[in-house]
Short mmCIF file of C-alpha atoms in Angstrom, two decimals:
data_model
loop_
_atom_site.label_atom_id
_atom_site.label_comp_id
_atom_site.label_asym_id
_atom_site.label_seq_id
_atom_site.Cartn_x
_atom_site.Cartn_y
_atom_site.Cartn_z
CA MET A 1 68.61 -48.26 23.62
CA GLY A 2 66.88 -51.55 24.55
CA THR A 3 65.14 -54.17 22.41
CA LEU A 4 63.13 -53.25 19.35
CA ARG A 5 59.92 -53.72 21.34
CA GLU A 6 61.17 -51.37 24.04
CA GLN A 7 62.14 -48.82 21.44
CA ILE A 8 58.73 -48.94 19.82
CA GLU A 9 56.95 -48.70 23.16
CA SER A 10 59.06 -45.75 24.25
CA ALA A 11 58.17 -43.96 21.00
CA LEU A 12 54.62 -43.74 22.36
CA SER A 13 55.81 -41.05 24.73
CA GLU A 14 56.10 -38.83 21.68
CA THR A 15 53.10 -39.99 19.65
CA LEU A 16 50.54 -40.15 22.48
CA GLU A 17 52.01 -38.00 25.22
CA GLY A 18 54.05 -35.44 23.31
CA PRO A 19 52.72 -32.36 21.56
CA TYR A 20 49.59 -34.20 20.47
CA GLY A 21 48.65 -35.37 23.96
CA LEU A 22 46.21 -33.76 26.35
CA PRO A 23 46.06 -34.08 30.17
CA CYS A 24 43.35 -36.67 30.92
CA PRO A 25 43.01 -37.71 34.56
CA ILE A 26 41.41 -41.11 35.03
CA THR A 27 39.27 -42.37 37.93
CA TYR A 28 39.31 -46.14 38.39
CA THR A 29 36.56 -48.40 39.71
CA ASP A 30 37.91 -48.14 43.25
CA GLY A 31 37.55 -44.34 43.15
CA ALA A 32 41.28 -43.64 42.95
CA ILE A 33 42.22 -40.76 40.68
CA GLN A 34 45.40 -40.81 38.63
CA THR A 35 46.66 -37.46 37.43
CA LYS A 36 50.35 -38.18 37.00
CA ASN A 37 52.26 -40.47 34.67
CA ALA A 38 53.01 -43.81 36.34
CA SER A 39 56.41 -43.94 34.60
CA ASP A 40 57.41 -40.41 35.51
CA ALA A 41 55.55 -38.76 38.39
CA THR A 42 56.77 -35.34 37.31
CA LEU A 43 54.63 -35.50 34.20
CA ASP A 44 50.89 -35.20 33.89
CA LEU A 45 48.99 -38.26 32.68
CA MET A 46 48.50 -37.54 28.99
CA ALA A 47 46.41 -39.21 26.32
CA GLN A 48 45.45 -38.82 22.71
CA VAL A 49 41.84 -37.63 22.38
CA ILE A 50 39.91 -38.06 19.16
CA TYR A 51 36.56 -36.33 19.42
CA GLU A 52 34.85 -37.74 16.32
CA THR A 53 35.23 -41.04 14.57
CA PRO A 54 34.59 -41.91 10.93
CA GLU A 55 32.19 -44.79 10.50
CA VAL A 56 31.44 -46.60 7.26
CA ASN A 57 27.84 -47.56 6.53
CA LEU A 58 28.16 -51.17 5.40
CA ASP A 59 24.95 -50.97 3.40
CA THR A 60 25.71 -47.85 1.40
CA GLY A 61 29.49 -47.54 1.68
CA ASP A 62 29.09 -43.94 2.85
CA THR A 63 31.44 -42.64 5.50
CA LYS A 64 30.09 -40.36 8.19
CA LEU A 65 31.55 -38.76 11.25
CA ILE A 66 29.93 -39.80 14.50
CA PRO A 67 30.48 -38.08 17.86
CA GLN A 68 32.35 -41.07 19.28
CA THR A 69 35.23 -39.91 21.46
CA ILE A 70 38.25 -42.21 21.66
CA ILE A 71 40.90 -41.74 24.36
CA THR A 72 44.17 -43.60 23.93
CA TYR A 73 46.74 -44.03 26.72
CA ARG A 74 50.15 -45.51 26.83
CA ARG A 75 49.76 -48.63 28.99
CA THR A 76 52.94 -48.11 30.95
CA SER A 77 51.68 -44.66 31.99
CA LEU A 78 48.65 -46.10 33.79
CA ASP A 79 48.69 -47.28 37.39
CA LYS A 80 46.44 -50.17 36.44
CA ILE A 81 44.83 -51.52 33.27
CA PRO A 82 41.01 -51.55 33.50
CA ALA A 83 39.47 -54.87 32.62
CA PRO A 84 36.82 -55.18 29.93
CA GLY A 85 33.49 -54.30 31.47
CA ASP A 86 34.96 -51.97 34.10
CA LYS A 87 33.32 -48.60 34.39
CA ILE A 88 35.85 -45.81 34.63
CA LYS A 89 35.63 -42.05 34.57
CA ILE A 90 37.94 -39.86 32.50
CA SER A 91 38.12 -36.09 32.48
CA ILE A 92 38.92 -34.61 29.10
CA PRO A 93 39.01 -31.05 27.71
CA ASP A 94 35.93 -30.34 25.65
CA ARG A 95 38.20 -28.88 22.97
CA PRO A 96 41.73 -29.94 21.94
CA THR A 97 43.44 -27.18 23.92
CA GLU A 98 44.79 -27.36 27.43
CA SER A 99 42.94 -24.19 28.44
CA ALA A 100 39.54 -25.70 27.59
CA ASP A 101 36.94 -26.65 30.19
CA TYR A 102 36.94 -30.25 31.34
CA ILE A 103 34.01 -32.59 30.88
CA THR A 104 33.30 -36.03 32.33
CA VAL A 105 33.11 -39.06 30.12
CA MET A 106 32.86 -42.69 31.04
CA ALA A 107 33.91 -45.99 29.60
CA THR A 108 31.15 -48.55 30.23
CA PRO A 109 30.43 -52.13 29.23
CA ASP A 110 28.58 -50.72 26.18
CA ASN A 111 31.96 -50.09 24.56
CA GLU A 112 34.83 -52.09 25.93
CA PRO A 113 38.47 -50.92 25.69
CA ARG A 114 40.35 -51.91 22.60
CA HIS A 115 43.93 -52.44 21.55
CA GLY A 116 44.61 -53.78 25.04
CA ARG A 117 46.83 -56.46 23.62
CA SER A 118 48.78 -54.20 21.29
CA ILE A 119 52.37 -53.27 21.86
CA GLY A 120 51.60 -50.58 24.33
CA ILE A 121 48.35 -48.70 23.91
CA ILE A 122 44.84 -49.00 25.21
CA SER A 123 41.88 -47.11 23.77
CA PHE A 124 38.70 -46.25 25.56
CA TYR A 125 35.53 -45.58 23.56
CA VAL A 126 33.78 -43.27 25.95
CA GLN A 127 30.35 -41.71 26.34
CA ASN A 128 29.34 -38.33 27.61
CA VAL A 129 27.59 -38.52 30.95
CA VAL A 130 24.41 -36.77 32.13
CA GLN A 131 23.31 -36.32 35.68
CA SER A 132 21.28 -39.24 36.93
CA VAL A 133 17.83 -38.54 38.35
CA MET B 1 -12.59 -43.42 2.60
CA MET B 2 -12.15 -46.99 3.76
CA ASN B 3 -12.37 -47.79 7.46
CA TYR B 4 -8.76 -48.86 7.88
CA ARG B 5 -7.60 -45.31 7.16
CA THR B 6 -10.10 -43.90 9.64
CA ILE B 7 -9.05 -46.43 12.27
CA LYS B 8 -5.36 -45.68 11.74
CA ALA B 9 -6.07 -41.98 12.29
CA ALA B 10 -8.08 -42.85 15.40
CA ILE B 11 -5.21 -44.87 16.89
CA GLU B 12 -2.87 -41.99 16.25
CA ALA B 13 -5.33 -39.57 17.88
CA ILE B 14 -5.63 -41.74 20.97
CA LEU B 15 -1.86 -41.88 21.40
CA LEU B 16 -1.49 -38.15 20.76
CA ALA B 17 -4.06 -37.44 23.46
CA ALA B 18 -2.23 -39.67 25.95
CA GLN B 19 1.43 -38.95 25.19
CA GLY B 20 1.79 -35.89 27.44
CA SER B 21 5.50 -35.36 28.01
CA ASN B 22 6.26 -39.08 28.04
CA PHE B 23 6.71 -39.82 24.39
CA VAL B 24 6.10 -38.50 20.86
CA THR B 25 3.56 -40.01 18.45
CA ILE B 26 4.27 -40.15 14.72
CA GLY B 27 1.47 -41.21 12.38
CA ASN B 28 3.52 -42.54 9.49
CA GLN B 29 6.61 -44.50 8.57
CA ARG B 30 9.62 -42.29 8.82
CA ASN B 31 13.18 -42.63 7.71
CA ARG B 32 15.77 -42.89 10.37
CA ASP B 33 16.42 -39.69 12.22
CA ARG B 34 19.25 -38.39 14.38
CA ALA B 35 19.79 -40.43 17.51
CA ASP B 36 19.27 -37.46 19.81
CA ASP B 37 15.84 -36.78 18.28
CA ALA B 38 14.53 -39.68 20.38
CA ILE B 39 16.55 -38.96 23.52
CA ASP B 40 14.92 -39.35 26.91
CA ASN B 41 11.17 -38.55 26.80
CA ASN B 42 11.31 -37.67 23.12
CA ARG B 43 11.18 -41.43 22.51
CA THR B 44 8.85 -42.05 19.60
CA VAL B 45 5.93 -44.27 18.68
CA GLN B 46 5.29 -44.58 14.97
CA VAL B 47 1.90 -46.02 14.03
CA TYR B 48 0.97 -47.00 10.49
CA TYR B 49 -1.15 -49.47 8.57
CA ARG B 50 1.02 -52.49 7.88
CA SER B 51 -1.12 -55.05 6.07
CA GLY B 52 -4.64 -56.39 5.74
CA ASN B 53 -6.52 -59.52 4.75
CA PHE B 54 -9.91 -59.73 3.09
CA PRO B 55 -11.08 -63.32 3.62
CA LYS B 56 -13.25 -64.30 0.69
CA LYS B 57 -15.60 -66.37 2.84
CA HIS B 58 -16.39 -63.30 4.94
CA GLY B 59 -17.12 -61.05 2.05
CA THR B 60 -19.74 -60.59 -0.61
CA MET B 61 -19.38 -59.89 -4.27
CA SER B 62 -21.37 -56.77 -3.76
CA GLY B 63 -21.57 -54.98 -0.45
CA SER B 64 -19.31 -55.24 2.62
CA SER B 65 -16.17 -57.29 3.17
CA SER B 66 -14.40 -58.20 6.37
CA HIS B 67 -11.01 -56.50 6.67
CA GLU B 68 -8.54 -58.06 9.08
CA MET B 69 -6.00 -55.29 9.67
CA SER B 70 -2.51 -55.15 11.12
CA PHE B 71 -1.08 -51.89 12.39
CA ARG B 72 2.57 -51.64 13.26
CA LEU B 73 3.63 -49.67 16.31
CA GLU B 74 7.35 -48.91 16.10
CA PHE B 75 9.13 -47.71 19.21
CA THR B 76 12.42 -45.84 19.40
CA ALA B 77 14.20 -44.93 22.64
CA ALA B 78 17.61 -43.33 23.10
CA LYS B 79 19.64 -42.64 26.19
CA ARG B 80 23.02 -41.43 27.40
CA THR B 81 25.07 -42.79 30.26
CA GLU B 82 23.80 -41.50 33.61
CA ALA B 83 25.87 -40.98 36.77
CA ASP B 84 25.97 -38.80 39.84
CA LEU B 85 28.13 -35.98 38.54
CA SER B 86 27.75 -34.07 41.77
CA ILE B 87 30.08 -36.69 43.32
CA LEU B 88 32.27 -37.51 40.34
CA ASP B 89 33.04 -33.88 39.55
CA ASP B 90 33.51 -32.87 43.16
CA PRO B 91 37.23 -32.51 43.93
CA GLY B 92 36.42 -32.95 47.62
CA SER B 93 34.75 -36.35 47.25
CA THR B 94 36.44 -39.41 48.74
CA ASN B 95 37.63 -42.53 46.92
CA LEU B 96 34.75 -44.46 48.41
CA GLN B 97 32.20 -41.90 47.25
CA ARG B 98 33.59 -41.91 43.75
CA ALA B 99 33.74 -45.69 43.66
CA THR B 100 30.10 -45.83 44.66
CA ALA B 101 29.11 -43.24 42.07
CA ILE B 102 30.97 -45.14 39.37
CA ALA B 103 29.43 -48.45 40.37
CA ASP B 104 25.98 -46.87 40.37
CA ALA B 105 26.46 -45.28 36.96
CA LYS B 106 23.94 -46.54 34.46
CA PRO B 107 25.40 -47.28 31.02
CA ALA B 108 23.46 -45.86 28.10
CA GLY B 109 22.47 -49.32 26.92
CA THR B 110 20.88 -50.18 30.24
CA ALA B 111 19.11 -46.81 30.39
CA ALA B 112 17.76 -47.27 26.86
CA ASP B 113 16.49 -50.73 27.71
CA GLU B 114 14.60 -49.47 30.73
CA SER B 115 13.23 -46.56 28.73
CA MET B 116 11.89 -48.93 26.08
CA ASP B 117 10.21 -51.14 28.69
CA GLU B 118 8.48 -48.09 30.12
CA LEU B 119 7.43 -46.83 26.69
CA PHE B 120 5.78 -50.09 25.71
CA ASP B 121 4.03 -50.19 29.08
CA LEU B 122 2.59 -46.72 28.52
CA VAL B 123 1.44 -47.39 24.96
CA TYR B 124 -0.05 -50.79 25.72
CA GLN B 125 -2.13 -49.38 28.56
CA VAL B 126 -3.51 -46.72 26.24
CA VAL B 127 -4.22 -48.83 23.18
CA MET B 128 -5.69 -51.78 25.08
CA ALA B 129 -7.78 -49.76 27.52
CA ALA B 130 -11.41 -50.85 27.60
CA ASN B 131 -12.70 -47.41 26.77
CA ASN B 132 -10.51 -47.39 23.64
CA TYR B 133 -11.98 -50.61 22.26
CA ASP B 134 -13.61 -48.77 19.36
CA MET B 135 -10.70 -46.34 19.06
CA GLY B 136 -13.08 -43.46 19.69
CA LEU B 137 -15.20 -44.38 16.67
CA ALA B 138 -18.80 -45.51 16.42
CA ILE B 139 -19.54 -48.71 18.31
CA GLY B 140 -18.99 -51.72 16.10
CA THR B 141 -16.52 -50.06 13.78
CA VAL B 142 -13.64 -52.03 15.30
CA THR B 143 -13.78 -55.60 16.53
CA ASP B 144 -11.22 -58.11 17.81
CA ARG B 145 -8.71 -55.46 18.83
CA TRP B 146 -5.55 -57.18 20.05
CA ILE B 147 -1.82 -56.61 20.38
CA ASP B 148 -0.29 -59.86 19.26
CA ASN B 149 3.27 -59.39 20.33
CA PHE B 150 6.04 -57.01 21.23
CA GLU B 151 9.63 -57.44 20.14
CA LYS B 152 12.65 -55.44 21.26
CA GLY B 153 15.63 -54.96 18.97
CA ASP B 154 19.32 -54.77 19.75
CA THR B 155 20.96 -51.68 21.20
CA VAL B 156 22.83 -49.59 18.65
CA PRO B 157 25.57 -47.24 19.92
CA GLN B 158 25.55 -43.93 18.08
CA GLY B 159 28.43 -42.01 19.55
CA ASP B 160 27.62 -41.38 23.18
CA ILE B 161 23.96 -42.27 22.67
CA VAL B 162 22.54 -45.75 22.56
CA VAL B 163 19.42 -46.25 20.46
CA LEU B 164 16.98 -49.10 20.94
CA SER B 165 14.00 -49.95 18.78
CA GLY B 166 11.06 -52.23 19.23
CA GLN B 167 7.78 -53.02 17.57
CA ALA B 168 4.33 -54.29 18.37
CA ILE B 169 1.60 -55.49 16.02
CA LEU B 170 -1.97 -54.34 16.70
CA THR B 171 -4.62 -56.38 14.91
CA CYS B 172 -8.31 -55.69 14.60
CA THR B 173 -11.18 -56.24 12.20
CA THR B 174 -13.64 -53.94 10.51
CA GLU B 175 -16.24 -54.08 7.77
CA GLU B 176 -15.33 -52.33 4.56
CA VAL B 177 -18.12 -51.25 2.21
CA VAL B 178 -17.22 -51.35 -1.46
CA THR B 179 -18.92 -48.47 -3.20
CA GLY B 180 -17.21 -48.92 -6.51
CA GLU B 181 -17.67 -46.20 -9.08
CA SER B 182 -20.37 -43.56 -8.63
CA PRO B 183 -23.63 -45.15 -9.95
CA ASP B 184 -25.19 -43.65 -13.10
CA THR B 185 -28.95 -43.28 -12.54
CA ARG B 186 -30.92 -44.27 -15.64
CA THR B 187 -34.69 -44.46 -16.27
CA PRO B 188 -35.57 -48.13 -16.68
CA VAL B 189 -36.88 -49.02 -20.16
CA ASP B 190 -40.40 -50.49 -20.27
CA PHE B 191 -40.50 -53.26 -22.89
CA ASP B 192 -44.25 -53.95 -22.48
CA SER B 193 -45.35 -54.69 -26.07
CA SER B 194 -49.04 -55.04 -25.03
CA ILE B 195 -49.34 -51.33 -24.58
CA GLU B 196 -50.69 -49.84 -27.75
CA ASN B 197 -48.69 -47.25 -29.45
CA THR B 198 -51.38 -44.86 -30.63
CA ARG B 199 -49.11 -42.59 -32.49
CA ASP B 200 -51.75 -39.89 -32.23
CA ASN B 201 -49.26 -37.70 -30.69
CA ILE B 202 -45.83 -39.02 -31.30
CA ASP B 203 -44.34 -36.44 -29.00
CA ASP B 204 -46.57 -37.39 -26.07
CA PRO B 205 -44.58 -39.77 -23.88
CA VAL B 206 -47.78 -41.33 -22.48
CA ASP B 207 -49.19 -42.24 -25.92
CA ASN B 208 -45.90 -43.57 -27.00
CA THR B 209 -45.16 -46.09 -24.37
CA GLY B 210 -44.38 -49.65 -25.33
CA VAL B 211 -42.72 -50.99 -28.43
CA PHE B 212 -43.83 -49.83 -31.80
CA ASN B 213 -45.09 -52.70 -33.92
CA SER B 214 -44.74 -52.17 -37.56
CA ASN B 215 -47.05 -55.13 -38.36
#
């Protein structure tokens, strides 16, 4: 077992990519699609998907659920780390089961990725996409 | 009913007649709704009487008063991110095609901003049209019609929808007539003491005009 940091980072393989993870292929700004784990090409690229997010109303103190989907990857599983402001496409199941249909969501400059400087995760606050006219 | 209420209804009627499938007109202040209620061409225009001034020098103690009115037009637009899904979801598309589609994708904030610009354009053209100077009312009812300004707010992400609001102030002037309470019609009293009170027939109103002199 390596350093404490390495141990913590490797634990992400269980928390993000283990039983709670879902296959989430990512398409980068150059059009390249990543479907496999960069650390282990035998594994699918997995992520934690949270479909709704609690938000506190600062004026009233009420908490409400908003349909804000958050997709969290392990950084070492990605081929490249998108920069803030990059537009990327992610395919996610529309329900938290692997047999569900896949939908397209995008990370845009409206909501930049977060936790990029944490020990090993990066979260994308994505938006559903409609067909452009 | 005072003119400002009639004029407010007239402004609403003009916008309702012109909205088509481009926007939705609401004739009152409304609490915040769901973000997707204003999505795409369901963007809303709320019109309501905001404030008024009654300059004393332009009024009379009895009769009409000048009423300088302000109507608020509140705009709400909401959009989702738009992209060419026919390319992005096509497993046969190339890297270059996908890269182009991603680059051309319009974030929800940008789409909402463009939608708001278009909405204000549509409403301004309707409200400030020459044939709407009197808001469809009798000539002279409305004067000095003018939209003073337009201000756009900040984009507000609501899940996968971005909402943008804006407002414009429409000012105009009208004459308000103060009717007060309903007048009580009374027969005026004749205090002409020179008219003799004959008292021949005390019940005859003609013989009993004037003031009775006991001297």
